[in-house]
Coordinates of C-alpha atoms (C1' of nucleotides) in Angstrom, one line a residue:
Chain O
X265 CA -33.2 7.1 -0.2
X266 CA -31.1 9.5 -2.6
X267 CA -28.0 6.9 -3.8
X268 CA -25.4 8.5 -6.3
X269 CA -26.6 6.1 -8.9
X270 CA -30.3 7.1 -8.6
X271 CA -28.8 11.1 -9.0
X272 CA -26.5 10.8 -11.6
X273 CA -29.4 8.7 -13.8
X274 CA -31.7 11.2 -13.4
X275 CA -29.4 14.0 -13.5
X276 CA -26.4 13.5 -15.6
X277 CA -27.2 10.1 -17.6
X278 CA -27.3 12.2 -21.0
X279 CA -23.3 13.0 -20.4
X280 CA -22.5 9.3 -20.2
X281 CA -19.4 8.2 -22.8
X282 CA -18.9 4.6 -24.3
X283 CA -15.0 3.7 -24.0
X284 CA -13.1 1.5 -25.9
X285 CA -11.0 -0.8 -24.6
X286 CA -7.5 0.3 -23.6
X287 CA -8.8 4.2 -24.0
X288 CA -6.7 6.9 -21.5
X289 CA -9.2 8.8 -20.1
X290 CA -6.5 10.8 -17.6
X291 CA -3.1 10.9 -18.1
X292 CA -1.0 11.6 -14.9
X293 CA -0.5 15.4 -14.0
X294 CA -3.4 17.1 -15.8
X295 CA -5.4 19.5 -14.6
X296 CA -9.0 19.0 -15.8
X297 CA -10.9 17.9 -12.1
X298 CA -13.1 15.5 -13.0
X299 CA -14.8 12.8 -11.4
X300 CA -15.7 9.5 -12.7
X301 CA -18.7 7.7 -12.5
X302 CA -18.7 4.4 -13.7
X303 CA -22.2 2.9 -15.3
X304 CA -21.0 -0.2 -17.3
X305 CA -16.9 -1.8 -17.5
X306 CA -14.0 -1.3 -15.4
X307 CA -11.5 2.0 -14.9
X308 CA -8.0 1.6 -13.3
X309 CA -6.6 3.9 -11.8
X310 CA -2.8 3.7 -12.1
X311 CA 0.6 5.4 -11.3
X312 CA 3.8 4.5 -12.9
X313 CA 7.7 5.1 -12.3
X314 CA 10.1 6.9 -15.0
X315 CA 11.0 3.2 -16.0
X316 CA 7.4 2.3 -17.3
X317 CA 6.7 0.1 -14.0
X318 CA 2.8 0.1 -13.4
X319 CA 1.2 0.1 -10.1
X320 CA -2.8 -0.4 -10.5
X321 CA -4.2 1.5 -7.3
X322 CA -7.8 1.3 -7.9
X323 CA -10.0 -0.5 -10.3
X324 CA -13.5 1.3 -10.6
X325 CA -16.6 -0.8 -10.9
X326 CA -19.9 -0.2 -12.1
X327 CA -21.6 2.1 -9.6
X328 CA -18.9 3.4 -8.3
X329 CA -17.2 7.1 -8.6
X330 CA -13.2 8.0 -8.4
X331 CA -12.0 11.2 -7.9
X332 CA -8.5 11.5 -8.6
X333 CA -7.9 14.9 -7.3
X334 CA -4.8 15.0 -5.6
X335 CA -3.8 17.4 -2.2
X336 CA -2.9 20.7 -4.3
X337 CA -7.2 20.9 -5.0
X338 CA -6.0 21.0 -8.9
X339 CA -3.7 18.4 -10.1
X340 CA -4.3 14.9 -10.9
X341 CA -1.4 12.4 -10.3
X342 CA -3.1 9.4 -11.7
X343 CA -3.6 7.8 -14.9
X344 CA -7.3 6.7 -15.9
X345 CA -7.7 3.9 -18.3
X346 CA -10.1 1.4 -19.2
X347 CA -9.0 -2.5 -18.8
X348 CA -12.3 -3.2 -21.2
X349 CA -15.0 -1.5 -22.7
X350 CA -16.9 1.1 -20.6
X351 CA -19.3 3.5 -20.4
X352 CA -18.7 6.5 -18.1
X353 CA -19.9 9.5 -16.9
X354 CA -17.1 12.1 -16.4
X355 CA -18.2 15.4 -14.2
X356 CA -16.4 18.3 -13.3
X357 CA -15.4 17.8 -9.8
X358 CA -16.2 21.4 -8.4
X359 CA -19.9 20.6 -9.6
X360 CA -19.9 17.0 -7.8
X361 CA -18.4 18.5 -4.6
X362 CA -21.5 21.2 -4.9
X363 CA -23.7 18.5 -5.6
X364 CA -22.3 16.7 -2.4
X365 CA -22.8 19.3 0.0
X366 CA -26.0 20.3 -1.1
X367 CA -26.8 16.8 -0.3
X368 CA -26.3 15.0 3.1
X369 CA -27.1 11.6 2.5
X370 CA -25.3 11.3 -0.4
X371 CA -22.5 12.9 1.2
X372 CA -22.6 10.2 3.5
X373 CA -22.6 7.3 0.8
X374 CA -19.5 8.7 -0.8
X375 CA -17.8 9.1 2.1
X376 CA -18.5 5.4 3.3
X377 CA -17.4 4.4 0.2
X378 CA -14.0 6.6 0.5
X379 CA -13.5 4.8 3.6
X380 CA -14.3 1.6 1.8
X381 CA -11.2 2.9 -1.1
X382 CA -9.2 3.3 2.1
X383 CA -10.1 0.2 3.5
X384 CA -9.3 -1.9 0.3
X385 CA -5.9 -0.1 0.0
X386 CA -4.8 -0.9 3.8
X387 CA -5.6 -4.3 2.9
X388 CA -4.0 -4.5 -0.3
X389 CA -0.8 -2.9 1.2
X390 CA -0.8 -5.3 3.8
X391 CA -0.5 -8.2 1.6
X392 CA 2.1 -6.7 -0.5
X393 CA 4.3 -6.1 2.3
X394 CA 3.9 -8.9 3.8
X395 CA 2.3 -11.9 2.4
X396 CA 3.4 -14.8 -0.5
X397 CA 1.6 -14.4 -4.0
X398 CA -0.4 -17.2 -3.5
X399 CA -2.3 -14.8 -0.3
X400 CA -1.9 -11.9 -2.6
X401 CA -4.0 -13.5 -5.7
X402 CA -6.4 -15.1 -3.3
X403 CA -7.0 -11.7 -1.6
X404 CA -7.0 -10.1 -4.9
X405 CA -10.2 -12.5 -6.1
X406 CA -11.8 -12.2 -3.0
X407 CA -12.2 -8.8 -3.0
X408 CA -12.8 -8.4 -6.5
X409 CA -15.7 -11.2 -6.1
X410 CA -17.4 -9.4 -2.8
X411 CA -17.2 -6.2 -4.8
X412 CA -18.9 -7.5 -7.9
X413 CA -21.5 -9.9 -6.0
X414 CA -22.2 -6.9 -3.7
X415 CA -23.7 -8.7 -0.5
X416 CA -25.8 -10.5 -2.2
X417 CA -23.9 -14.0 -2.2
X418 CA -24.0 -15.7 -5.4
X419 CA -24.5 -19.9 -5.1
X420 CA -21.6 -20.5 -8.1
X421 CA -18.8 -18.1 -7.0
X422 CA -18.3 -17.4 -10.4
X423 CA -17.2 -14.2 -11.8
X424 CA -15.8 -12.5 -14.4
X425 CA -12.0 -10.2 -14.5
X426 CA -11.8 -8.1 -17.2
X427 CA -8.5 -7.8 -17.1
X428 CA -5.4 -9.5 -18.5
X429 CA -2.4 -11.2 -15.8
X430 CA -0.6 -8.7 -16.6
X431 CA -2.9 -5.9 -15.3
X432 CA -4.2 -8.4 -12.7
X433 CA -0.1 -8.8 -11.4
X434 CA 0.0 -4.8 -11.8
X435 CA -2.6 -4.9 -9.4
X436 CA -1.5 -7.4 -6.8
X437 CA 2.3 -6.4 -7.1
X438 CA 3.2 -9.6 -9.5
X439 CA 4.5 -10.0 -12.9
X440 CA 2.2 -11.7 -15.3
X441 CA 4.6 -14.9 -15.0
X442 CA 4.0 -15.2 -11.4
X443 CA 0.1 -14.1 -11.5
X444 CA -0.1 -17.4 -14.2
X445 CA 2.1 -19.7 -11.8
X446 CA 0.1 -18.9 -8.5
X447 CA -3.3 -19.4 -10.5
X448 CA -2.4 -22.3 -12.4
X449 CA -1.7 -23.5 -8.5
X450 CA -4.9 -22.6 -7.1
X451 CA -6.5 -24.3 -10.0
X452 CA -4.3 -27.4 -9.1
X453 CA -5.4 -27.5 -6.0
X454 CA -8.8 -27.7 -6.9
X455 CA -9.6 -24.2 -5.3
X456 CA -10.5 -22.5 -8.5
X457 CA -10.8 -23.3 -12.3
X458 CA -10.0 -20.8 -14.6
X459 CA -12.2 -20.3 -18.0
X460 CA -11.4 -18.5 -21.0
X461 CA -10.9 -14.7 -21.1
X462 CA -10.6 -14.9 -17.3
X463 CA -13.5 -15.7 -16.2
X464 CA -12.4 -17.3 -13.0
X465 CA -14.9 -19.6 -10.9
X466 CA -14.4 -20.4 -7.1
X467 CA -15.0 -23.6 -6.1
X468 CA -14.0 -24.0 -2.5
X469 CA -14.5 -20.1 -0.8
X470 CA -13.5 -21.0 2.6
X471 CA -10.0 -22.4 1.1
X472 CA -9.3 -19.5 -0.8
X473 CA -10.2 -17.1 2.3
X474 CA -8.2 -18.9 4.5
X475 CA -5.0 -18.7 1.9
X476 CA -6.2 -14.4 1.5
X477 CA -5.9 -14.3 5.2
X478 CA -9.5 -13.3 5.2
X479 CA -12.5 -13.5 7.3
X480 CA -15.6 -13.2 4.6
X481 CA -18.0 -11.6 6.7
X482 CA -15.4 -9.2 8.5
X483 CA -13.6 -8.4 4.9
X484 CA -17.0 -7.5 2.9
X485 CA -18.3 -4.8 5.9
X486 CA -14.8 -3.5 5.9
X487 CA -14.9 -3.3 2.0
X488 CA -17.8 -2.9 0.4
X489 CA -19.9 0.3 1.1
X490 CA -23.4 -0.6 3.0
X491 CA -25.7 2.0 1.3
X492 CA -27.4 1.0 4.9
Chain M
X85 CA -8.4 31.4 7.7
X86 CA -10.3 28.9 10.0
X87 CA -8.0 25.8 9.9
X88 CA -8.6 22.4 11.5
X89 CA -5.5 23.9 13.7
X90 CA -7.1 26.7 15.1
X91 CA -10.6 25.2 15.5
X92 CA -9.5 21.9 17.5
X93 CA -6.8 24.1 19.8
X94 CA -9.8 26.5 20.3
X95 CA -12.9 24.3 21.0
X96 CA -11.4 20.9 21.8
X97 CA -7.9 21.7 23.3
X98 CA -9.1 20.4 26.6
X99 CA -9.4 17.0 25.7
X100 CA -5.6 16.2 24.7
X101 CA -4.4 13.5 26.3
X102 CA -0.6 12.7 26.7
X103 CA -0.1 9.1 25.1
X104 CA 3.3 6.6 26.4
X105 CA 5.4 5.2 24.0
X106 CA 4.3 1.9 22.9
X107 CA 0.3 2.7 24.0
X108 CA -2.1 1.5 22.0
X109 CA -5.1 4.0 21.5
X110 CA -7.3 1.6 19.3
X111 CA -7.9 -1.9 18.2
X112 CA -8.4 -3.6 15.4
X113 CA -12.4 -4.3 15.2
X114 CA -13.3 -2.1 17.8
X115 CA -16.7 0.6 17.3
X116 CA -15.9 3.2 19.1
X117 CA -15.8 5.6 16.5
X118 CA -13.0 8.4 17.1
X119 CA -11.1 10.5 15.4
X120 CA -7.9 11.5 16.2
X121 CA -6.0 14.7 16.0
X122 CA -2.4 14.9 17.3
X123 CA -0.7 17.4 18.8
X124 CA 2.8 16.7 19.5
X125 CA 4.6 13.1 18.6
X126 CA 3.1 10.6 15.6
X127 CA 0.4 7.8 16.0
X128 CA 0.7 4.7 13.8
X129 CA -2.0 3.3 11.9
X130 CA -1.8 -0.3 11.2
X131 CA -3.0 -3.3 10.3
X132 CA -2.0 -7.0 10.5
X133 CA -1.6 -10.5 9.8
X134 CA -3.3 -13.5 11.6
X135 CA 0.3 -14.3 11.9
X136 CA 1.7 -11.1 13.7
X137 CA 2.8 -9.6 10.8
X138 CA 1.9 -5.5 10.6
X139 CA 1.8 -3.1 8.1
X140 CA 2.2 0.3 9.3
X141 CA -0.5 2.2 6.6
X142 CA 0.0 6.0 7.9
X143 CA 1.7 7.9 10.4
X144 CA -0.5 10.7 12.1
X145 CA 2.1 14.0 12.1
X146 CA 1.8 17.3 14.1
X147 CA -1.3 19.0 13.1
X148 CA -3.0 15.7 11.4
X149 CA -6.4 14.4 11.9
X150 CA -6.9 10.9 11.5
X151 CA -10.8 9.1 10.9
X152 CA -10.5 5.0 11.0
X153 CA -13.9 4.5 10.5
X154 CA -14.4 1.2 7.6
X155 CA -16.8 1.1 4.5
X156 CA -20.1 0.3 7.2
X157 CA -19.7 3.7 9.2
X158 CA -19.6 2.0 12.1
X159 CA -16.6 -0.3 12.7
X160 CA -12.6 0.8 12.5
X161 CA -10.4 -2.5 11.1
X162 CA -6.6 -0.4 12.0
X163 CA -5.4 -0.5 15.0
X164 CA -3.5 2.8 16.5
X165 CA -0.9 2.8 18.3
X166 CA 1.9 5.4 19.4
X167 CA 5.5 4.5 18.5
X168 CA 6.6 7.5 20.0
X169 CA 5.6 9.5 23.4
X170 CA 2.3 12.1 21.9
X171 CA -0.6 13.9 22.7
X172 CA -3.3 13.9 20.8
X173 CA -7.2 14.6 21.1
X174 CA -9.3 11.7 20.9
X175 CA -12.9 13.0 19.4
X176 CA -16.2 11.6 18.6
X177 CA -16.3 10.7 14.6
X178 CA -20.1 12.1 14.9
X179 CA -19.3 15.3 16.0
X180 CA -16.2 15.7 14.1
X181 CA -18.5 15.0 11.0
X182 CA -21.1 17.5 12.0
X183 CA -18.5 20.2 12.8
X184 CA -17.2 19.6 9.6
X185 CA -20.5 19.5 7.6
X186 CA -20.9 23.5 9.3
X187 CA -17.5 24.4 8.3
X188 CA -17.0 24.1 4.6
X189 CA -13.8 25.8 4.8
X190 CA -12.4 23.0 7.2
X191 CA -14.4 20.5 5.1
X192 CA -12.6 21.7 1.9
X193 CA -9.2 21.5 4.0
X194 CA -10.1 17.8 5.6
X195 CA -10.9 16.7 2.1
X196 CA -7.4 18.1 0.8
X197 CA -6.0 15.9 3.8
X198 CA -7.8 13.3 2.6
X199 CA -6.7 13.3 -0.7
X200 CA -3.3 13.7 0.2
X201 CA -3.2 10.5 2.2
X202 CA -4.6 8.7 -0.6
X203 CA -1.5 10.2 -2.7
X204 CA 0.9 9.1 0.0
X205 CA -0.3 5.8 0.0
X206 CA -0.8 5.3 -3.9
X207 CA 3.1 6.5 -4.0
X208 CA 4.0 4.1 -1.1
X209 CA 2.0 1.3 -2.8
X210 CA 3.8 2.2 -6.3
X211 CA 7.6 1.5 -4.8
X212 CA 6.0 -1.4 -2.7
X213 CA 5.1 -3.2 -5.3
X214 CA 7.9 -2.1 -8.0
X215 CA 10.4 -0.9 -6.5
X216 CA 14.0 -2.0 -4.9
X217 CA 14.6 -1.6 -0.9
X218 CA 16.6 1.2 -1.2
X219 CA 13.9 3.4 -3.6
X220 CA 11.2 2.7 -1.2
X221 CA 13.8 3.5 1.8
X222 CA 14.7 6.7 -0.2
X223 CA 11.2 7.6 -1.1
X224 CA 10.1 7.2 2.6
X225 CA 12.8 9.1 3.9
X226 CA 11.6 11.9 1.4
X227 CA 8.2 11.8 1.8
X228 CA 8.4 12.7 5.7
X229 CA 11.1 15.0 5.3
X230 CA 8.2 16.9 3.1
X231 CA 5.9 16.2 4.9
X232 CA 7.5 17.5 8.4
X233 CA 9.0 20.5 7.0
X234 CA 5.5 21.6 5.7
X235 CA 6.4 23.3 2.3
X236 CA 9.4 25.6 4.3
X237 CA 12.5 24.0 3.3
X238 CA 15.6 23.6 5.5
X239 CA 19.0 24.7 4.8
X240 CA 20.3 21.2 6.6
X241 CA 17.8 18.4 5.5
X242 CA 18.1 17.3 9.1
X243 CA 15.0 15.5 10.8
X244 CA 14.3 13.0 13.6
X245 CA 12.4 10.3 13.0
X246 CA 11.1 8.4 16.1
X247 CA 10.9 4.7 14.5
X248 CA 13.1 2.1 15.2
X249 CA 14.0 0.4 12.3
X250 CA 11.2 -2.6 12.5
X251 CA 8.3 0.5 12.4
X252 CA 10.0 2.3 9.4
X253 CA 10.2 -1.8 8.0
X254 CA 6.8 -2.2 8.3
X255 CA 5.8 0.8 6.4
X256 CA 8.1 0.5 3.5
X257 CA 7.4 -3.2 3.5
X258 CA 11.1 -4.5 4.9
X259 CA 12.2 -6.7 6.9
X260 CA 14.3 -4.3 9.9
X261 CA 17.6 -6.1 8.6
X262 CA 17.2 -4.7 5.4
X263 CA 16.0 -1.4 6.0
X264 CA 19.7 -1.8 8.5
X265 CA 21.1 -2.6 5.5
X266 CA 19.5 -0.7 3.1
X267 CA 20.2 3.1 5.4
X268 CA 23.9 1.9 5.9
X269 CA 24.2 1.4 2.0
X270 CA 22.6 5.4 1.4
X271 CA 25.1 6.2 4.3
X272 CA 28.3 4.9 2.7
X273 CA 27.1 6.6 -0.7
X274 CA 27.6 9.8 1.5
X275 CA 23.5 10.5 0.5
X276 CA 22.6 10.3 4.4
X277 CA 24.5 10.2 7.3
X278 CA 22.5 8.6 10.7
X279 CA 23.0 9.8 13.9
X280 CA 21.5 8.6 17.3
X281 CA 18.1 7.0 17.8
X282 CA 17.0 7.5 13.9
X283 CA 18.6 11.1 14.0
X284 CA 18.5 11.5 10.1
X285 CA 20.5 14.2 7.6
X286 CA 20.0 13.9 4.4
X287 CA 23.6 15.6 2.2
X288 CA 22.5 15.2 -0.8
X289 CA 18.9 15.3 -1.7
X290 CA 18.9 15.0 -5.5
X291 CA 20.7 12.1 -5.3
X292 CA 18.2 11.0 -2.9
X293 CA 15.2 12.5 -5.0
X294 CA 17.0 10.4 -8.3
X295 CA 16.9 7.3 -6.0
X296 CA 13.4 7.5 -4.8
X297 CA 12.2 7.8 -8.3
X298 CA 10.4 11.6 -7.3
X299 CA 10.0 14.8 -8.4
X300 CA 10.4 16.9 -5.3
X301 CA 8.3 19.7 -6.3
X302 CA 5.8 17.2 -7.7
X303 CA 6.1 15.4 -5.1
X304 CA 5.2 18.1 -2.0
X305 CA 2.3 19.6 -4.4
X306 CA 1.0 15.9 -4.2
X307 CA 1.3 14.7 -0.9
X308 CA 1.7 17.6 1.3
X309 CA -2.0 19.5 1.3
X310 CA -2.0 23.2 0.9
X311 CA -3.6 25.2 3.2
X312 CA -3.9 27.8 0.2
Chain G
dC111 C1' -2.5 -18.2 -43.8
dG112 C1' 0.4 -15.2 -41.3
dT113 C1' 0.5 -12.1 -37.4
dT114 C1' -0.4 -10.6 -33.0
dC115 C1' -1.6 -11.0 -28.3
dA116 C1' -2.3 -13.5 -24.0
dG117 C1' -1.2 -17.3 -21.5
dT118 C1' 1.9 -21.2 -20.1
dT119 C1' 6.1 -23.4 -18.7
dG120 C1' 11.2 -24.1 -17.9
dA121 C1' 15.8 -22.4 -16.5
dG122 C1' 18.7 -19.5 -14.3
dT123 C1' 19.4 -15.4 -11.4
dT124 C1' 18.9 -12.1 -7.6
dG125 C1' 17.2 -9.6 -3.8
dC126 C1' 15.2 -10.0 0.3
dT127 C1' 14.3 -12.9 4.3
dT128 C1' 15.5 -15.6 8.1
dC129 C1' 18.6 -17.1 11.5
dA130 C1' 22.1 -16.2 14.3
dA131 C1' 25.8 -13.9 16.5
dC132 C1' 27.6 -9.8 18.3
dC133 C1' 27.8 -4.8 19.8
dC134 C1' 26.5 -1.0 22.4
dG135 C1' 23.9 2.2 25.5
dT136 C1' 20.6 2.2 29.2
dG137 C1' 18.4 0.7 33.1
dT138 C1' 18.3 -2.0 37.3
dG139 C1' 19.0 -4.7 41.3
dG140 C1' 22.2 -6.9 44.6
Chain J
dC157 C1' 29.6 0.2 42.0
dC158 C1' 29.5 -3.6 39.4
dA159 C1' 26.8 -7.4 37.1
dC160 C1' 23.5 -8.4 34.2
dA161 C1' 19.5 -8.1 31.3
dC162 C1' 17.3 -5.8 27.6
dG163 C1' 16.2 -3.4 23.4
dG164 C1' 17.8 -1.8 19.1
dG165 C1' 21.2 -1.7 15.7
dT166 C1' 24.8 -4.2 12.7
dT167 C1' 26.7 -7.8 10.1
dG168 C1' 27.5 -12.5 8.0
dA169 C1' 25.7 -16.8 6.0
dA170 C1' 22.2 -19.6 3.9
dG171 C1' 17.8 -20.2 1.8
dC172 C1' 14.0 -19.3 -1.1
dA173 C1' 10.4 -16.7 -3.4
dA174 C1' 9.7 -14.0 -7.2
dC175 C1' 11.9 -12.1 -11.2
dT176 C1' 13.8 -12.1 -15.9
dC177 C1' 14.6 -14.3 -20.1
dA178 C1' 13.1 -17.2 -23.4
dA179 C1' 10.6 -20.6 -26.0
dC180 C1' 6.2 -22.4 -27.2
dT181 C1' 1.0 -22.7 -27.6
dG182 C1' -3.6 -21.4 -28.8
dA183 C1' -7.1 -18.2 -30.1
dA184 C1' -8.5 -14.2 -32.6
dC185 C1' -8.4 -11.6 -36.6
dG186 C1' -7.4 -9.5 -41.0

DNA sequence: CGTTCAGTTGAGTTGCTTCAACCCGTGTGG
DNA sequence: CCACACGGGTTGAAGCAACTCAACTGAACG
């Protein structure tokens, strides 16, 4: 089986770029079409009002690519920027696209894993219309944790965010205040503990899924891509 | 220029169903695979709360295709539903995909669709999370004027919009007594005036534009896709 | 040893929600 | 033909969740 990862190792590992922490690697409204592929770290995708209000849209994990291309075929409305270190491979998007069609299968990946993008959006948006912060930050870890354990279900539940609260609130659609509050809760409450540089350990799942609103099982086929 | 238009009123035409008001074309959960493409009148997409609570994700315009298929390929986690009377063709996702695979010209153009909707929703998640009631009223209100008047602009800035005011809550992430409160506010400021059943002119659209926090040319460029 | 950055916590404010009442146009059945 | 119910919109009042502002802590670093 041809996976994007096994590809772009083989075919495009020598273009791979080592990014410093806090590095802009797309600033909103450029032109330059390229794709992302991320090998090592975390990308956000973001988009911001006039006032300097962030929204993260997208964090890109390891494995995973993120076109940012908007509907005009040429401009890109999103800022790219790295939360930690990285290392990514960018590729122009006209060459992945070619690359795409000239290969079924991992057409089909990357379109499972756009529907997965979709999926994880819908799901976001839900909460932030309509749910407390406590269900958004539960929600928020949950998915962060079935991304990053990919299927394969860890014993500890422990992960790590390489993020600050700040990002994590621009991500959930909280100020950094409130992300601190509602974690400090969860922590209270025994669901979580919280080590240093967020590394954030789970201690009671089923708690924490029923405060996201979640079904596990349901949640991880809806959003993460089975290369199945 | 083949376009999805042409194609589907060509090849698949027969299949159009009319749809009621209120129908609901798909569950949440369900595998039945479809796509949708809509003829006349809008489809919702949405998703909800254990509690009852729904977040409208995407209305399907005139002219729109619409794929719910999740991150597994095989299962669709929205649930459809017409808020308005429509008729749309209901189409097999598999056959959509191979007819699309043989057409890379409509391919190109789904893709645009797709990325468009992904810009929609990244502005709509922006003001969601950001943004006072009456910028994401006012960017709503903008973003299907744009998207209904397709890139020819009116002299009047008139549109209908066939919501009631709990639909258009639950996609800008209101309660309906807000977004009452919030249109009646825009009213008085002599921005909008509102006439029966959601009729909607906007007067003065810069004012409007200022409100929503948008660029309208930006704006169209982003989330209207170009058939160019 | 001072500075900076992230996290924590308290106090006060505000914007949106909920609840509830009321209005109006439409449909419907006696 | 009138009575009534119903759905959707409008408005007021009260409550609360999340925000802002601000002060303090601790860790990291030159």
């Amino acid at each position: 089986m041809l996976t994007t990862h096994s590809l772009l190792e083989r075919t495009l590992g020598h273009k791979k770029r080592a990014i410093r922490k806090g590095a802009i690697l797309k600033v909103e409204g450029d032109t330059s079409r390229q794709t992302f592929y991320v090998r090592e770290g975390w990308l956000a995708a973001s988009q911001s009002l006039p006032d300097g209000d962030r929204q993260i849209l997208e964090f890109v994990l390891p494995g995973e690519t993120y076109d940012p291309t908007g509907a005009d075929g040429r401009t890109s409305f999103v800022k790219i920027e790295a939360p930690c270190e990285a290392v990514v491979v960018a590729m122009d998007t006209s060459a992945w696209t070619r690359l795409l069609q000239d290969h079924p299968d991992l057409w089909l990946e990357e379109r499972r894993a756009a529907n997965a993008v979709q999926a994880r959006r819908a799901e976001r948006m839900l909460r932030m219309g309509k749910s407390s912060a406590e269900t958004r930050i539960a929600y928020v870890l949950i998915e962060l944790y079935l991304r990053l354990s990919k299927g394969e279900p860890s014993e500890k539940h422990g992960f790590h965010v390489p993020l600050t609260q700040k990002d994590l609130g621009d991500y959930a659609g909280l100020s950094s205040v409130h992300v601190c509050r509602t974690l400090r809760r969860l922590s209270r409450q025994g669901v979580i503990t919280t080590g240093d540089h967020m590394n954030i350990c789970v201690h009671d799942m089923s708690t924490l899924a029923d405060l996201a609103d979640v079904d596990l099982g349901t949640l991880r086929r809806e959003i993460v891509p089975t290369s199945a």
